[in-house]
Amino acid sequence: MMIEGVLYLLVALLVAIIEYFVAGPIGDFGLSNWWIAAIIFAAFEGYCWPSGQTAVMRLMGSSVQLGDGSFAGPLRMAVRQLIRFLIVYAAPLWAFDFNVWRIVVIAVAVAVMIEALDRAGVGAKAPWDLFVGSAVVEGGIAGVSPDLGPIRSIADLRLAPGRAAQNERARKAMFAAGLSSVVVSVLIVLNIFTEAWVFVSDQEFSWGLLTDVGWFPRRGQFDLSTLFVGTLWVTVIAMVVAGPVGIGVAFYLSEYAGDRTQRIVKPLIETLASIPSVVLGLFAISFIFPKILQPIFADIGIFSLLAAGLGVGVLTVPIVASISEDAMRAVPGELREASYGLGARKATTALRVVFPAAISGISAALIVGVSRAIGETMVVFIAAGGSGGALFESDPTEPGQTLTAAMASVGAGTDSVAGSGIAFQSLYFLGALLFLATLLLNVVSDFIVRRFRQVY
Amino acid sequence: MRGDVFDPSSLQKQPGADRSGQAFFGLISLAVLAAFVMVGAVFWDVVQGSWDISTSRMWGFVSTSFVSNPDEAGVAQGIRGSLIIAGIVILSFPIGIGAAVYLEEYATDSWTTRLIQVTVRNLAGVPSIVYGLLGLAVFVQTLKGLTGGDSVISGALTLAILVLPIVIITSAEAIRAVPGSYRDGAYGLGATQWETIRTQVLPAAMPGILTGTVLSIARALGEAAPLLVVGAAGYYTTGNNDFLEQMRGAFTALPMNIATFTKEPAAIWRGHAAAASLVLLVLVFLINLVAIIGRARIAKRLGR
């Protein structure tokens, strides 16, 4: 102990001298020199001090048991080293930007710590561990567990207080992580609805504006029916694509496909699910419009609700497919076997036995698909046109605006809109509507699954 | 009928007897074919659209910043933004996995548990643009001093929140799949619950957790709507200053580039959109590849 203390003071002195020469005369000590000194200090100390050594050993795979009985992992050791570093060096260095004082403070701090350690009788421990809360017990060799002492009584078998405390800490930490979802939900609801209230209660706002001609937020025209019609069209078109294709793929995967074909079709659906929606926006403009729509509708423009709806449909296929497939797979094999036993054909089994048994899951899949189609933004923002606003339009081959695309348009011009009246707040108003709509759909699909699920 | 000999061949399927069943199978095959065509068409469209750029100056495209000349414009800033976002989104993993551990290992059937479950399920269904509103209010406006307003930090933190429910749900599934005997074995050796989770449950669930987290990065890379609301630029021509300024200043990301290129009135920029899409798809593919390799390695190490 004595030797280590002397060594420590010598190191401090050495570093102070280095500091002096690196930093030059008193009062001329820049940040970079500060760092050089600190790094030399830390490196030296890490080399000769037990705690530093155990940290290195720990990083190489040894186990370190702390004073409270728990075991420190590399991350915890790193954090401890950091705290220690801050307390011992950074704090005094930062507090006194003056060389002589700094040296004195370091020396005194070190002396006090060593003295305190001696008094505490902790033994050959690193001084800073008093400040971190627990002392480092000598680190073992990799794989060797610490000696817990001979077992003499039942009390020796009892969980060490350190492990119990660690267990409790872990439980609390996990619970806190679990609460994150609640916190996010509350933040979303609070933010959106207070801002939506700001919009509704603004002097410029009147409920008549919600049935004005067209959606032009910057001109103070907020006709919701324009957006509702657009959203409705996009959703209907998307589901016309995604419903049959998704359910058909689900039938194929769960009833017909063998192992090998499954290994081809499943990744395909996953690929479709991983395509970013902006790419499908581009797809709607550069493929769906010229290759599919133009040959059919002679006078269709590049931006249309129809193209956007088809693009969203492609995006919705994998959701419908995977949820319906799960529902069909959940139907027990006995039902199919009973059906075959009665002489039913494969198609009959799929349609008359599996399909009714999985109907709750399949309808939930369709509802989730609708919810996703309503919430899809980028495809519509890109392919449906109507950036600044849109007139009421019930023809899907014309450009239009949906709830989400209207939000994106307002949001895209955040800077220019921020100061201009209630246009910006309309973003939150629409967000609130969208949130409520999707929430309702999710709750309904949840309810259907719970209420109508057949339990086997 | 007495005396008729039973003819087993009468039980054989008659040709053409199952015509409606074949029709049903035909319909289903058509649906699978449609899905194939969709995937094929999207990739064909991207490759074909980006052909000019990818065959002539792909390296220049990914390594230069945006300029107004279409022959020189690149998406280096978008790639950088997307990579920073991928890095910051990782912050949500410990929280998401922790929440999953709580739900699967600790939670008893109480109202707090049910509240957490319900909120996680609902958050997973909230449209991404709504997260953008949250990010706008919390990170851009309230925490402006920390994030610098509409910066890459704000955008990335918003996306980190967006992927949180995905991480929770996939991790919870992976943890649920760990057999109970693993836990019993650890408890039998005197491990505490936390030691059981740390040394048995989490390593066994790691392949599944890894898949979920990587998928969530891929999802964050492809999201544009929240970034749009948070205030990402379509592209910007200044920048390339010091690191702190990059983190807190104007930013863009690949999906933002794609959206803005696509919305340009001049058709030439659509080639840029396709090329940027190609870069994004390759990036997502690479990340998925890392997940597949990582999963295989972990599974091998666990001896399964």
PDB file of N, CA and C in Angstrom, chain B residues 218-300:
ATOM      1  N   ALA B 218     -33.042  -2.016 -41.629  1.00  0.00           N
ATOM      2  CA  ALA B 218     -33.445  -1.925 -43.034  1.00  0.00           C
ATOM      3  C   ALA B 218     -34.695  -1.067 -43.179  1.00  0.00           C
ATOM      4  N   ARG B 219     -35.625  -1.247 -42.244  1.00  0.00           N
ATOM      5  CA  ARG B 219     -36.851  -0.451 -42.275  1.00  0.00           C
ATOM      6  C   ARG B 219     -36.535   1.031 -42.090  1.00  0.00           C
ATOM      7  N   ALA B 220     -35.649   1.330 -41.128  1.00  0.00           N
ATOM      8  CA  ALA B 220     -35.299   2.731 -40.876  1.00  0.00           C
ATOM      9  C   ALA B 220     -34.616   3.343 -42.089  1.00  0.00           C
ATOM     10  N   LEU B 221     -33.803   2.548 -42.789  1.00  0.00           N
ATOM     11  CA  LEU B 221     -33.108   3.075 -43.961  1.00  0.00           C
ATOM     12  C   LEU B 221     -34.076   3.442 -45.070  1.00  0.00           C
ATOM     13  N   GLY B 222     -35.205   2.717 -45.150  1.00  0.00           N
ATOM     14  CA  GLY B 222     -36.128   2.952 -46.249  1.00  0.00           C
ATOM     15  C   GLY B 222     -37.180   4.011 -45.964  1.00  0.00           C
ATOM     16  N   GLU B 223     -37.286   4.452 -44.719  1.00  0.00           N
ATOM     17  CA  GLU B 223     -38.353   5.387 -44.368  1.00  0.00           C
ATOM     18  C   GLU B 223     -38.020   6.802 -44.837  1.00  0.00           C
ATOM     19  N   ALA B 224     -38.967   7.440 -45.473  1.00  0.00           N
ATOM     20  CA  ALA B 224     -38.764   8.819 -45.884  1.00  0.00           C
ATOM     21  C   ALA B 224     -39.774   9.754 -45.237  1.00  0.00           C
ATOM     22  N   ALA B 225     -40.997   9.257 -44.994  1.00  0.00           N
ATOM     23  CA  ALA B 225     -42.069  10.142 -44.537  1.00  0.00           C
ATOM     24  C   ALA B 225     -41.730  10.859 -43.221  1.00  0.00           C
ATOM     25  N   PRO B 226     -41.223  10.157 -42.197  1.00  0.00           N
ATOM     26  CA  PRO B 226     -40.895  10.877 -40.959  1.00  0.00           C
ATOM     27  C   PRO B 226     -39.799  11.909 -41.187  1.00  0.00           C
ATOM     28  N   LEU B 227     -38.810  11.563 -42.026  1.00  0.00           N
ATOM     29  CA  LEU B 227     -37.720  12.504 -42.281  1.00  0.00           C
ATOM     30  C   LEU B 227     -38.243  13.758 -42.961  1.00  0.00           C
ATOM     31  N   LEU B 228     -39.204  13.544 -43.855  1.00  0.00           N
ATOM     32  CA  LEU B 228     -39.804  14.670 -44.573  1.00  0.00           C
ATOM     33  C   LEU B 228     -40.408  15.663 -43.582  1.00  0.00           C
ATOM     34  N   VAL B 229     -41.123  15.128 -42.600  1.00  0.00           N
ATOM     35  CA  VAL B 229     -41.781  15.998 -41.621  1.00  0.00           C
ATOM     36  C   VAL B 229     -40.746  16.608 -40.679  1.00  0.00           C
ATOM     37  N   VAL B 230     -39.747  15.805 -40.293  1.00  0.00           N
ATOM     38  CA  VAL B 230     -38.727  16.316 -39.380  1.00  0.00           C
ATOM     39  C   VAL B 230     -37.907  17.415 -40.044  1.00  0.00           C
ATOM     40  N   GLY B 231     -37.884  17.413 -41.379  1.00  0.00           N
ATOM     41  CA  GLY B 231     -37.245  18.540 -42.053  1.00  0.00           C
ATOM     42  C   GLY B 231     -35.979  18.183 -42.805  1.00  0.00           C
ATOM     43  N   ALA B 232     -35.867  16.918 -43.239  1.00  0.00           N
ATOM     44  CA  ALA B 232     -34.714  16.560 -44.054  1.00  0.00           C
ATOM     45  C   ALA B 232     -34.794  17.303 -45.376  1.00  0.00           C
ATOM     46  N   ALA B 233     -33.638  17.685 -45.902  1.00  0.00           N
ATOM     47  CA  ALA B 233     -33.608  18.338 -47.201  1.00  0.00           C
ATOM     48  C   ALA B 233     -33.669  17.264 -48.278  1.00  0.00           C
ATOM     49  N   GLY B 234     -34.216  17.609 -49.422  1.00  0.00           N
ATOM     50  CA  GLY B 234     -34.205  16.685 -50.545  1.00  0.00           C
ATOM     51  C   GLY B 234     -32.770  16.465 -50.963  1.00  0.00           C
ATOM     52  N   TYR B 235     -32.064  17.553 -51.151  1.00  0.00           N
ATOM     53  CA  TYR B 235     -30.614  17.539 -51.274  1.00  0.00           C
ATOM     54  C   TYR B 235     -30.169  18.949 -50.949  1.00  0.00           C
ATOM     55  N   TYR B 236     -28.935  19.096 -50.633  1.00  0.00           N
ATOM     56  CA  TYR B 236     -28.451  20.438 -50.342  1.00  0.00           C
ATOM     57  C   TYR B 236     -27.075  20.558 -50.950  1.00  0.00           C
ATOM     58  N   THR B 237     -26.675  21.781 -51.214  1.00  0.00           N
ATOM     59  CA  THR B 237     -25.443  21.954 -51.967  1.00  0.00           C
ATOM     60  C   THR B 237     -24.290  22.436 -51.094  1.00  0.00           C
ATOM     61  N   THR B 238     -24.587  22.874 -49.886  1.00  0.00           N
ATOM     62  CA  THR B 238     -23.489  23.256 -49.005  1.00  0.00           C
ATOM     63  C   THR B 238     -23.171  22.083 -48.106  1.00  0.00           C
ATOM     64  N   GLY B 239     -22.362  22.326 -47.100  1.00  0.00           N
ATOM     65  CA  GLY B 239     -22.077  21.249 -46.151  1.00  0.00           C
ATOM     66  C   GLY B 239     -20.654  20.785 -46.267  1.00  0.00           C
ATOM     67  N   ASN B 240     -20.416  19.552 -45.877  1.00  0.00           N
ATOM     68  CA  ASN B 240     -19.079  18.998 -45.828  1.00  0.00           C
ATOM     69  C   ASN B 240     -18.177  19.796 -44.906  1.00  0.00           C
ATOM     70  N   ASN B 241     -18.760  20.315 -43.853  1.00  0.00           N
ATOM     71  CA  ASN B 241     -17.952  21.046 -42.890  1.00  0.00           C
ATOM     72  C   ASN B 241     -17.496  20.076 -41.815  1.00  0.00           C
ATOM     73  N   ASP B 242     -17.238  20.609 -40.618  1.00  0.00           N
ATOM     74  CA  ASP B 242     -16.725  19.696 -39.594  1.00  0.00           C
ATOM     75  C   ASP B 242     -17.834  18.788 -39.071  1.00  0.00           C
ATOM     76  N   PHE B 243     -17.418  17.806 -38.316  1.00  0.00           N
ATOM     77  CA  PHE B 243     -18.315  16.719 -37.935  1.00  0.00           C
ATOM     78  C   PHE B 243     -19.550  17.217 -37.187  1.00  0.00           C
ATOM     79  N   LEU B 244     -19.320  18.106 -36.203  1.00  0.00           N
ATOM     80  CA  LEU B 244     -20.432  18.575 -35.379  1.00  0.00           C
ATOM     81  C   LEU B 244     -21.457  19.300 -36.248  1.00  0.00           C
ATOM     82  N   GLU B 245     -20.949  20.080 -37.202  1.00  0.00           N
ATOM     83  CA  GLU B 245     -21.840  20.829 -38.069  1.00  0.00           C
ATOM     84  C   GLU B 245     -22.665  19.890 -38.941  1.00  0.00           C
ATOM     85  N   GLN B 246     -22.014  18.814 -39.381  1.00  0.00           N
ATOM     86  CA  GLN B 246     -22.742  17.827 -40.171  1.00  0.00           C
ATOM     87  C   GLN B 246     -23.855  17.181 -39.370  1.00  0.00           C
ATOM     88  N   MET B 247     -23.540  16.921 -38.096  1.00  0.00           N
ATOM     89  CA  MET B 247     -24.523  16.235 -37.268  1.00  0.00           C
ATOM     90  C   MET B 247     -25.699  17.137 -36.942  1.00  0.00           C
ATOM     91  N   ARG B 248     -25.463  18.440 -36.831  1.00  0.00           N
ATOM     92  CA  ARG B 248     -26.521  19.327 -36.355  1.00  0.00           C
ATOM     93  C   ARG B 248     -27.076  20.215 -37.464  1.00  0.00           C
ATOM     94  N   GLY B 249     -26.513  20.128 -38.643  1.00  0.00           N
ATOM     95  CA  GLY B 249     -26.961  20.999 -39.713  1.00  0.00           C
ATOM     96  C   GLY B 249     -27.945  20.319 -40.650  1.00  0.00           C
ATOM     97  N   ALA B 250     -28.091  20.901 -41.846  1.00  0.00           N
ATOM     98  CA  ALA B 250     -29.003  20.326 -42.836  1.00  0.00           C
ATOM     99  C   ALA B 250     -28.563  18.909 -43.166  1.00  0.00           C
ATOM    100  N   PHE B 251     -29.521  18.046 -43.426  1.00  0.00           N
ATOM    101  CA  PHE B 251     -29.143  16.675 -43.753  1.00  0.00           C
ATOM    102  C   PHE B 251     -30.115  16.111 -44.766  1.00  0.00           C
ATOM    103  N   THR B 252     -29.710  15.025 -45.350  1.00  0.00           N
ATOM    104  CA  THR B 252     -30.593  14.315 -46.248  1.00  0.00           C
ATOM    105  C   THR B 252     -30.288  12.823 -46.096  1.00  0.00           C
ATOM    106  N   ALA B 253     -31.126  11.999 -46.675  1.00  0.00           N
ATOM    107  CA  ALA B 253     -30.903  10.561 -46.620  1.00  0.00           C
ATOM    108  C   ALA B 253     -31.317   9.992 -47.966  1.00  0.00           C
ATOM    109  N   LEU B 254     -30.893   8.781 -48.247  1.00  0.00           N
ATOM    110  CA  LEU B 254     -31.164   8.201 -49.564  1.00  0.00           C
ATOM    111  C   LEU B 254     -32.638   8.241 -49.954  1.00  0.00           C
ATOM    112  N   PRO B 255     -33.570   7.796 -49.070  1.00  0.00           N
ATOM    113  CA  PRO B 255     -34.978   7.840 -49.489  1.00  0.00           C
ATOM    114  C   PRO B 255     -35.459   9.248 -49.800  1.00  0.00           C
ATOM    115  N   MET B 256     -34.900  10.231 -49.061  1.00  0.00           N
ATOM    116  CA  MET B 256     -35.261  11.625 -49.373  1.00  0.00           C
ATOM    117  C   MET B 256     -34.769  11.994 -50.765  1.00  0.00           C
ATOM    118  N   ASN B 257     -33.535  11.585 -51.100  1.00  0.00           N
ATOM    119  CA  ASN B 257     -33.006  11.831 -52.442  1.00  0.00           C
ATOM    120  C   ASN B 257     -33.926  11.244 -53.490  1.00  0.00           C
ATOM    121  N   ILE B 258     -34.324   9.984 -53.255  1.00  0.00           N
ATOM    122  CA  ILE B 258     -35.159   9.298 -54.244  1.00  0.00           C
ATOM    123  C   ILE B 258     -36.467  10.055 -54.440  1.00  0.00           C
ATOM    124  N   ALA B 259     -37.101  10.420 -53.329  1.00  0.00           N
ATOM    125  CA  ALA B 259     -38.388  11.113 -53.423  1.00  0.00           C
ATOM    126  C   ALA B 259     -38.234  12.427 -54.178  1.00  0.00           C
ATOM    127  N   THR B 260     -37.174  13.169 -53.873  1.00  0.00           N
ATOM    128  CA  THR B 260     -37.039  14.475 -54.496  1.00  0.00           C
ATOM    129  C   THR B 260     -36.667  14.354 -55.964  1.00  0.00           C
ATOM    130  N   PHE B 261     -35.771  13.416 -56.267  1.00  0.00           N
ATOM    131  CA  PHE B 261     -35.430  13.183 -57.675  1.00  0.00           C
ATOM    132  C   PHE B 261     -36.681  12.811 -58.470  1.00  0.00           C
ATOM    133  N   THR B 262     -37.508  11.931 -57.886  1.00  0.00           N
ATOM    134  CA  THR B 262     -38.685  11.463 -58.612  1.00  0.00           C
ATOM    135  C   THR B 262     -39.658  12.600 -58.866  1.00  0.00           C
ATOM    136  N   LYS B 263     -39.764  13.504 -57.902  1.00  0.00           N
ATOM    137  CA  LYS B 263     -40.748  14.581 -58.042  1.00  0.00           C
ATOM    138  C   LYS B 263     -40.266  15.722 -58.919  1.00  0.00           C
ATOM    139  N   GLU B 264     -38.979  15.682 -59.322  1.00  0.00           N
ATOM    140  CA  GLU B 264     -38.499  16.719 -60.244  1.00  0.00           C
ATOM    141  C   GLU B 264     -39.299  16.654 -61.545  1.00  0.00           C
ATOM    142  N   PRO B 265     -39.662  17.804 -62.084  1.00  0.00           N
ATOM    143  CA  PRO B 265     -40.445  17.772 -63.333  1.00  0.00           C
ATOM    144  C   PRO B 265     -39.641  17.214 -64.508  1.00  0.00           C
ATOM    145  N   ALA B 266     -38.325  17.505 -64.563  1.00  0.00           N
ATOM    146  CA  ALA B 266     -37.530  17.035 -65.699  1.00  0.00           C
ATOM    147  C   ALA B 266     -37.296  15.533 -65.568  1.00  0.00           C
ATOM    148  N   ALA B 267     -37.582  14.808 -66.662  1.00  0.00           N
ATOM    149  CA  ALA B 267     -37.552  13.339 -66.604  1.00  0.00           C
ATOM    150  C   ALA B 267     -36.146  12.804 -66.384  1.00  0.00           C
ATOM    151  N   ILE B 268     -35.120  13.620 -66.688  1.00  0.00           N
ATOM    152  CA  ILE B 268     -33.759  13.107 -66.572  1.00  0.00           C
ATOM    153  C   ILE B 268     -33.431  12.697 -65.130  1.00  0.00           C
ATOM    154  N   TRP B 269     -34.055  13.391 -64.186  1.00  0.00           N
ATOM    155  CA  TRP B 269     -33.763  13.094 -62.779  1.00  0.00           C
ATOM    156  C   TRP B 269     -34.335  11.754 -62.355  1.00  0.00           C
ATOM    157  N   ARG B 270     -35.251  11.204 -63.143  1.00  0.00           N
ATOM    158  CA  ARG B 270     -35.813   9.909 -62.770  1.00  0.00           C
ATOM    159  C   ARG B 270     -34.742   8.819 -62.832  1.00  0.00           C
ATOM    160  N   GLY B 271     -33.786   9.004 -63.738  1.00  0.00           N
ATOM    161  CA  GLY B 271     -32.659   8.076 -63.779  1.00  0.00           C
ATOM    162  C   GLY B 271     -31.866   8.133 -62.484  1.00  0.00           C
ATOM    163  N   HIS B 272     -31.715   9.357 -61.956  1.00  0.00           N
ATOM    164  CA  HIS B 272     -31.018   9.510 -60.683  1.00  0.00           C
ATOM    165  C   HIS B 272     -31.798   8.832 -59.566  1.00  0.00           C
ATOM    166  N   ALA B 273     -33.131   8.988 -59.619  1.00  0.00           N
ATOM    167  CA  ALA B 273     -33.963   8.346 -58.587  1.00  0.00           C
ATOM    168  C   ALA B 273     -33.776   6.837 -58.634  1.00  0.00           C
ATOM    169  N   ALA B 274     -33.773   6.288 -59.864  1.00  0.00           N
ATOM    170  CA  ALA B 274     -33.606   4.843 -59.994  1.00  0.00           C
ATOM    171  C   ALA B 274     -32.234   4.404 -59.495  1.00  0.00           C
ATOM    172  N   ALA B 275     -31.193   5.185 -59.835  1.00  0.00           N
ATOM    173  CA  ALA B 275     -29.841   4.820 -59.399  1.00  0.00           C
ATOM    174  C   ALA B 275     -29.751   4.893 -57.876  1.00  0.00           C
ATOM    175  N   ALA B 276     -30.367   5.942 -57.291  1.00  0.00           N
ATOM    176  CA  ALA B 276     -30.352   6.041 -55.830  1.00  0.00           C
ATOM    177  C   ALA B 276     -31.126   4.882 -55.214  1.00  0.00           C
ATOM    178  N   SER B 277     -32.231   4.481 -55.867  1.00  0.00           N
ATOM    179  CA  SER B 277     -32.984   3.319 -55.386  1.00  0.00           C
ATOM    180  C   SER B 277     -32.117   2.074 -55.413  1.00  0.00           C
ATOM    181  N   LEU B 278     -31.344   1.958 -56.495  1.00  0.00           N
ATOM    182  CA  LEU B 278     -30.453   0.799 -56.609  1.00  0.00           C
ATOM    183  C   LEU B 278     -29.468   0.781 -55.441  1.00  0.00           C
ATOM    184  N   VAL B 279     -28.891   1.964 -55.147  1.00  0.00           N
ATOM    185  CA  VAL B 279     -27.942   2.053 -54.031  1.00  0.00           C
ATOM    186  C   VAL B 279     -28.634   1.655 -52.724  1.00  0.00           C
ATOM    187  N   LEU B 280     -29.850   2.177 -52.528  1.00  0.00           N
ATOM    188  CA  LEU B 280     -30.580   1.880 -51.295  1.00  0.00           C
ATOM    189  C   LEU B 280     -30.892   0.387 -51.184  1.00  0.00           C
ATOM    190  N   LEU B 281     -31.344  -0.202 -52.309  1.00  0.00           N
ATOM    191  CA  LEU B 281     -31.658  -1.634 -52.285  1.00  0.00           C
ATOM    192  C   LEU B 281     -30.407  -2.463 -51.984  1.00  0.00           C
ATOM    193  N   VAL B 282     -29.285  -2.059 -52.594  1.00  0.00           N
ATOM    194  CA  VAL B 282     -28.044  -2.788 -52.334  1.00  0.00           C
ATOM    195  C   VAL B 282     -27.661  -2.670 -50.862  1.00  0.00           C
ATOM    196  N   LEU B 283     -27.814  -1.453 -50.330  1.00  0.00           N
ATOM    197  CA  LEU B 283     -27.497  -1.216 -48.913  1.00  0.00           C
ATOM    198  C   LEU B 283     -28.357  -2.110 -48.021  1.00  0.00           C
ATOM    199  N   VAL B 284     -29.675  -2.118 -48.295  1.00  0.00           N
ATOM    200  CA  VAL B 284     -30.585  -2.949 -47.502  1.00  0.00           C
ATOM    201  C   VAL B 284     -30.214  -4.423 -47.647  1.00  0.00           C
ATOM    202  N   PHE B 285     -29.866  -4.810 -48.881  1.00  0.00           N
ATOM    203  CA  PHE B 285     -29.484  -6.203 -49.129  1.00  0.00           C
ATOM    204  C   PHE B 285     -28.235  -6.565 -48.340  1.00  0.00           C
ATOM    205  N   LEU B 286     -27.238  -5.664 -48.346  1.00  0.00           N
ATOM    206  CA  LEU B 286     -26.005  -5.938 -47.616  1.00  0.00           C
ATOM    207  C   LEU B 286     -26.291  -6.114 -46.134  1.00  0.00           C
ATOM    208  N   ILE B 287     -27.153  -5.233 -45.596  1.00  0.00           N
ATOM    209  CA  ILE B 287     -27.473  -5.321 -44.170  1.00  0.00           C
ATOM    210  C   ILE B 287     -28.160  -6.646 -43.865  1.00  0.00           C
ATOM    211  N   ASN B 288     -29.085  -7.059 -44.745  1.00  0.00           N
ATOM    212  CA  ASN B 288     -29.735  -8.349 -44.544  1.00  0.00           C
ATOM    213  C   ASN B 288     -28.735  -9.490 -44.611  1.00  0.00           C
ATOM    214  N   LEU B 289     -27.757  -9.338 -45.510  1.00  0.00           N
ATOM    215  CA  LEU B 289     -26.726 -10.368 -45.640  1.00  0.00           C
ATOM    216  C   LEU B 289     -25.954 -10.502 -44.337  1.00  0.00           C
ATOM    217  N   VAL B 290     -25.604  -9.343 -43.749  1.00  0.00           N
ATOM    218  CA  VAL B 290     -24.904  -9.361 -42.463  1.00  0.00           C
ATOM    219  C   VAL B 290     -25.732 -10.131 -41.444  1.00  0.00           C
ATOM    220  N   ALA B 291     -27.040  -9.893 -41.449  1.00  0.00           N
ATOM    221  CA  ALA B 291     -27.910 -10.587 -40.490  1.00  0.00           C
ATOM    222  C   ALA B 291     -27.882 -12.085 -40.719  1.00  0.00           C
ATOM    223  N   ILE B 292     -27.950 -12.488 -41.989  1.00  0.00           N
ATOM    224  CA  ILE B 292     -27.984 -13.923 -42.290  1.00  0.00           C
ATOM    225  C   ILE B 292     -26.684 -14.580 -41.852  1.00  0.00           C
ATOM    226  N   ILE B 293     -25.554 -13.924 -42.198  1.00  0.00           N
ATOM    227  CA  ILE B 293     -24.262 -14.498 -41.822  1.00  0.00           C
ATOM    228  C   ILE B 293     -24.121 -14.522 -40.304  1.00  0.00           C
ATOM    229  N   GLY B 294     -24.491 -13.392 -39.661  1.00  0.00           N
ATOM    230  CA  GLY B 294     -24.384 -13.326 -38.201  1.00  0.00           C
ATOM    231  C   GLY B 294     -25.232 -14.399 -37.543  1.00  0.00           C
ATOM    232  N   ARG B 295     -26.445 -14.602 -38.057  1.00  0.00           N
ATOM    233  CA  ARG B 295     -27.334 -15.601 -37.479  1.00  0.00           C
ATOM    234  C   ARG B 295     -26.716 -16.988 -37.609  1.00  0.00           C
ATOM    235  N   ALA B 296     -26.158 -17.258 -38.790  1.00  0.00           N
ATOM    236  CA  ALA B 296     -25.556 -18.572 -39.014  1.00  0.00           C
ATOM    237  C   ALA B 296     -24.379 -18.788 -38.071  1.00  0.00           C
ATOM    238  N   ARG B 297     -23.563 -17.737 -37.893  1.00  0.00           N
ATOM    239  CA  ARG B 297     -22.391 -17.889 -37.033  1.00  0.00           C
ATOM    240  C   ARG B 297     -22.787 -18.111 -35.590  1.00  0.00           C
ATOM    241  N   ILE B 298     -23.774 -17.339 -35.128  1.00  0.00           N
ATOM    242  CA  ILE B 298     -24.204 -17.510 -33.741  1.00  0.00           C
ATOM    243  C   ILE B 298     -24.797 -18.898 -33.548  1.00  0.00           C
ATOM    244  N   ALA B 299     -25.621 -19.316 -34.519  1.00  0.00           N
ATOM    245  CA  ALA B 299     -26.247 -20.635 -34.402  1.00  0.00           C
ATOM    246  C   ALA B 299     -25.184 -21.720 -34.354  1.00  0.00           C
ATOM    247  N   LYS B 300     -24.110 -21.530 -35.156  1.00  0.00           N
ATOM    248  CA  LYS B 300     -23.040 -22.506 -35.180  1.00  0.00           C
ATOM    249  C   LYS B 300     -22.326 -22.531 -33.825  1.00  0.00           C
TER     250      LYS B 300
END
